[in-house]
Amino acid sequence: MKYFKKLIGERIYLSPRNVEDAEIFTEWFNDFETTDYVGMSNRVISLENEKEYLEKSLKEKACFFIVTLDEDKVIGSISIENISNMNRTGTIGILIGEKDYRSKGYGTEAIQLLLDYGFNYLNLNNINLDVLEVNERAINCYIKCGFKEYGRRRKCRYINGKYLDVISMDILAEEFTNSFIKNKNI
């Protein structure tokens, strides 16, 4: 599969999504080790469902695959969705599907690249996300990237016989001061 280096970082780049990788995502979204932490374990994702979703996401402004620079290997997905141009807001979603690439900084780098793009190219002012209280790895990553908790919805997600809180976090453009995209020209 051919990937395109839209946003280049230190070890990864973000490439526009394509439907041809639907099989990889179908595998990830049917693995409890992956889906329990993003609250999607109650869904059964077929290859056809994933192809439809990926085709739909092609119309979004900021939906990317996370690809390693050294191997051109897709390890995850990241996006800013629900973009409101009037309010200058959007919501991040991220998934590191390849287990060997978790807890190694790839998610942090992908978020930093996407925040740089969201604030400095899409002119967003507020980017938010939701995370399950049990996903400590993700929460620590988000804090490292500058996100702050602004709310919590108590016991609103049911996973594996337990009700869990969802933590809402966000970051403002004025709080994001670094530059991470290596292939900028201006």
Tab-separated table of C-alpha atoms in Angstrom:
chain	number	residue	atom	x	y	z
A	1	MET	CA	0.000	0.000	0.000
A	2	LYS	CA	1.229	3.494	-0.810
A	3	TYR	CA	1.095	6.072	1.964
A	4	PHE	CA	1.525	9.824	1.652
A	5	LYS	CA	3.601	11.872	4.085
A	6	LYS	CA	1.210	14.709	4.899
A	7	LEU	CA	2.545	15.443	8.409
A	8	ILE	CA	6.075	14.231	9.175
A	9	GLY	CA	7.414	13.839	12.699
A	10	GLU	CA	10.520	12.269	14.240
A	11	ARG	CA	9.556	8.569	13.966
A	12	ILE	CA	6.157	8.620	12.268
A	13	TYR	CA	4.135	10.426	9.675
A	14	LEU	CA	0.420	10.924	9.264
A	15	SER	CA	-0.991	9.797	5.932
A	16	PRO	CA	-4.536	10.335	4.639
A	17	ARG	CA	-6.693	7.264	5.267
A	18	ASN	CA	-7.487	4.850	2.467
A	19	VAL	CA	-10.020	2.054	2.206
A	20	GLU	CA	-7.455	-0.575	1.234
A	21	ASP	CA	-6.340	-0.915	4.871
A	22	ALA	CA	-9.805	-1.871	6.125
A	23	GLU	CA	-8.635	-5.396	6.966
A	24	ILE	CA	-6.050	-4.133	9.470
A	25	PHE	CA	-8.664	-2.018	11.231
A	26	THR	CA	-11.198	-4.847	11.237
A	27	GLU	CA	-8.624	-6.987	13.043
A	28	TRP	CA	-7.908	-4.257	15.610
A	29	PHE	CA	-11.591	-3.484	16.253
A	30	ASN	CA	-12.362	-7.137	16.996
A	31	ASP	CA	-9.627	-7.450	19.647
A	32	PHE	CA	-10.782	-6.878	23.246
A	33	GLU	CA	-7.274	-5.793	24.244
A	34	THR	CA	-7.713	-2.843	21.890
A	35	THR	CA	-11.438	-2.122	22.109
A	36	ASP	CA	-11.957	-2.381	25.876
A	37	TYR	CA	-9.904	0.789	26.340
A	38	VAL	CA	-11.798	2.792	23.726
A	39	GLY	CA	-15.252	1.585	24.735
A	40	MET	CA	-16.019	-0.336	21.540
A	41	SER	CA	-15.978	-3.964	22.711
A	42	ASN	CA	-19.750	-4.308	22.367
A	43	ARG	CA	-19.499	-3.846	18.590
A	44	VAL	CA	-18.815	-6.524	16.021
A	45	ILE	CA	-16.988	-4.922	13.121
A	46	SER	CA	-17.087	-6.670	9.764
A	47	LEU	CA	-14.747	-5.958	6.886
A	48	GLU	CA	-17.640	-4.379	4.966
A	49	ASN	CA	-18.548	-2.142	7.951
A	50	GLU	CA	-14.969	-0.947	8.228
A	51	LYS	CA	-14.718	-0.247	4.497
A	52	GLU	CA	-17.912	1.844	4.705
A	53	TYR	CA	-16.559	3.758	7.705
A	54	LEU	CA	-13.212	4.441	6.021
A	55	GLU	CA	-14.944	5.652	2.841
A	56	LYS	CA	-17.083	8.010	4.915
A	57	SER	CA	-14.035	9.296	6.807
A	58	LEU	CA	-12.329	10.252	3.541
A	59	LYS	CA	-14.673	13.253	3.453
A	60	GLU	CA	-13.460	14.496	6.835
A	61	LYS	CA	-10.773	17.186	6.928
A	62	ALA	CA	-8.291	15.572	9.278
A	63	CYS	CA	-8.386	11.760	9.302
A	64	PHE	CA	-5.041	9.997	9.118
A	65	PHE	CA	-3.240	6.708	9.456
A	66	ILE	CA	-0.226	6.683	11.782
A	67	VAL	CA	2.677	5.214	9.795
A	68	THR	CA	6.262	4.499	10.894
A	69	LEU	CA	8.920	6.392	8.950
A	70	ASP	CA	11.422	3.536	8.959
A	71	GLU	CA	9.115	0.715	7.776
A	72	ASP	CA	6.059	2.477	6.277
A	73	LYS	CA	3.983	0.308	8.638
A	74	VAL	CA	0.480	1.405	9.657
A	75	ILE	CA	0.310	1.237	13.449
A	76	GLY	CA	-2.827	3.239	14.172
A	77	SER	CA	-5.259	5.945	13.289
A	78	ILE	CA	-5.844	9.519	14.441
A	79	SER	CA	-8.336	12.186	13.488
A	80	ILE	CA	-9.960	15.458	14.336
A	81	GLU	CA	-13.675	14.977	13.831
A	82	ASN	CA	-16.793	17.027	14.488
A	83	ILE	CA	-14.995	20.142	13.298
A	84	SER	CA	-17.010	23.318	13.752
A	85	ASN	CA	-15.539	26.144	11.694
A	86	MET	CA	-17.803	28.677	13.343
A	87	ASN	CA	-16.789	27.701	16.886
A	88	ARG	CA	-13.262	26.664	15.842
A	89	THR	CA	-13.546	23.348	17.719
A	90	GLY	CA	-12.895	19.699	17.004
A	91	THR	CA	-12.601	16.330	18.717
A	92	ILE	CA	-9.576	14.028	18.599
A	93	GLY	CA	-9.826	10.278	18.268
A	94	ILE	CA	-6.740	8.057	18.337
A	95	LEU	CA	-6.000	4.360	18.303
A	96	ILE	CA	-2.654	2.580	18.340
A	97	GLY	CA	-3.812	-0.768	17.008
A	98	GLU	CA	-0.452	-2.499	16.758
A	99	LYS	CA	0.273	-3.782	20.278
A	100	ASP	CA	4.073	-3.689	19.897
A	101	TYR	CA	3.921	0.078	19.326
A	102	ARG	CA	1.963	0.969	22.482
A	103	SER	CA	3.601	2.739	25.428
A	104	LYS	CA	6.550	3.802	23.259
A	105	GLY	CA	5.646	7.425	22.534
A	106	TYR	CA	4.048	6.919	19.115
A	107	GLY	CA	0.643	8.096	20.339
A	108	THR	CA	2.164	11.199	21.902
A	109	GLU	CA	3.990	12.048	18.685
A	110	ALA	CA	0.861	11.506	16.583
A	111	ILE	CA	-1.198	13.765	18.856
A	112	GLN	CA	1.455	16.481	18.792
A	113	LEU	CA	1.519	16.397	14.980
A	114	LEU	CA	-2.270	16.557	14.800
A	115	LEU	CA	-2.525	19.384	17.352
A	116	ASP	CA	0.063	21.365	15.363
A	117	TYR	CA	-2.031	20.820	12.221
A	118	GLY	CA	-5.331	21.553	13.969
A	119	PHE	CA	-4.223	24.792	15.576
A	120	ASN	CA	-1.832	26.136	12.936
A	121	TYR	CA	-3.455	24.978	9.683
A	122	LEU	CA	-7.148	24.425	10.479
A	123	ASN	CA	-7.262	27.483	12.772
A	124	LEU	CA	-9.007	25.623	15.598
A	125	ASN	CA	-9.116	27.187	19.034
A	126	ASN	CA	-10.283	24.252	21.184
A	127	ILE	CA	-9.647	20.543	20.647
A	128	ASN	CA	-11.224	18.051	23.002
A	129	LEU	CA	-11.454	14.308	23.611
A	130	ASP	CA	-13.132	11.767	25.858
A	131	VAL	CA	-11.279	8.922	27.575
A	132	LEU	CA	-12.342	6.059	29.851
A	133	GLU	CA	-11.153	6.382	33.437
A	134	VAL	CA	-9.402	2.978	33.227
A	135	ASN	CA	-7.235	4.025	30.267
A	136	GLU	CA	-4.408	5.411	32.387
A	137	ARG	CA	-1.853	5.067	29.584
A	138	ALA	CA	-3.944	7.349	27.359
A	139	ILE	CA	-4.714	9.832	30.144
A	140	ASN	CA	-0.994	10.222	30.891
A	141	CYS	CA	-0.299	10.718	27.177
A	142	TYR	CA	-2.996	13.399	26.882
A	143	ILE	CA	-1.678	15.260	29.932
A	144	LYS	CA	1.838	15.100	28.450
A	145	CYS	CA	0.447	16.686	25.263
A	146	GLY	CA	-1.131	19.539	27.247
A	147	PHE	CA	-4.740	18.409	27.657
A	148	LYS	CA	-6.578	19.309	30.855
A	149	GLU	CA	-9.586	17.619	32.408
A	150	TYR	CA	-12.702	19.771	32.263
A	151	GLY	CA	-15.392	17.280	33.213
A	152	ARG	CA	-16.400	13.751	33.977
A	153	ARG	CA	-19.512	11.810	33.148
A	154	ARG	CA	-19.985	9.267	35.901
A	155	LYS	CA	-20.623	5.579	35.259
A	156	CYS	CA	-21.905	6.133	31.720
A	157	ARG	CA	-20.050	3.365	29.833
A	158	TYR	CA	-20.714	-0.315	30.435
A	159	ILE	CA	-17.736	-2.573	29.648
A	160	ASN	CA	-17.109	-6.119	30.817
A	161	GLY	CA	-19.721	-5.994	33.596
A	162	LYS	CA	-18.626	-2.598	34.977
A	163	TYR	CA	-19.894	0.951	34.654
A	164	LEU	CA	-17.053	3.369	34.009
A	165	ASP	CA	-16.599	7.143	34.066
A	166	VAL	CA	-15.741	9.048	30.920
A	167	ILE	CA	-13.265	11.895	31.432
A	168	SER	CA	-13.511	14.916	29.117
A	169	MET	CA	-10.304	16.790	28.363
A	170	ASP	CA	-9.332	19.671	26.096
A	171	ILE	CA	-6.516	21.952	25.020
A	172	LEU	CA	-6.665	25.525	23.727
A	173	ALA	CA	-4.641	27.025	20.888
A	174	GLU	CA	-3.002	29.458	23.336
A	175	GLU	CA	-1.763	26.512	25.415
A	176	PHE	CA	-0.091	24.839	22.442
A	177	THR	CA	3.232	26.573	21.830
A	178	ASN	CA	5.488	23.997	20.151
A	179	SER	CA	6.031	23.064	16.525
A	180	PHE	CA	6.178	19.348	15.668
A	181	ILE	CA	5.555	19.074	11.916
A	182	LYS	CA	8.995	18.630	10.302
A	183	ASN	CA	7.925	19.245	6.686
A	184	LYS	CA	6.536	22.779	7.169
A	185	ASN	CA	7.778	25.405	4.762
A	186	ILE	CA	6.685	28.587	6.490
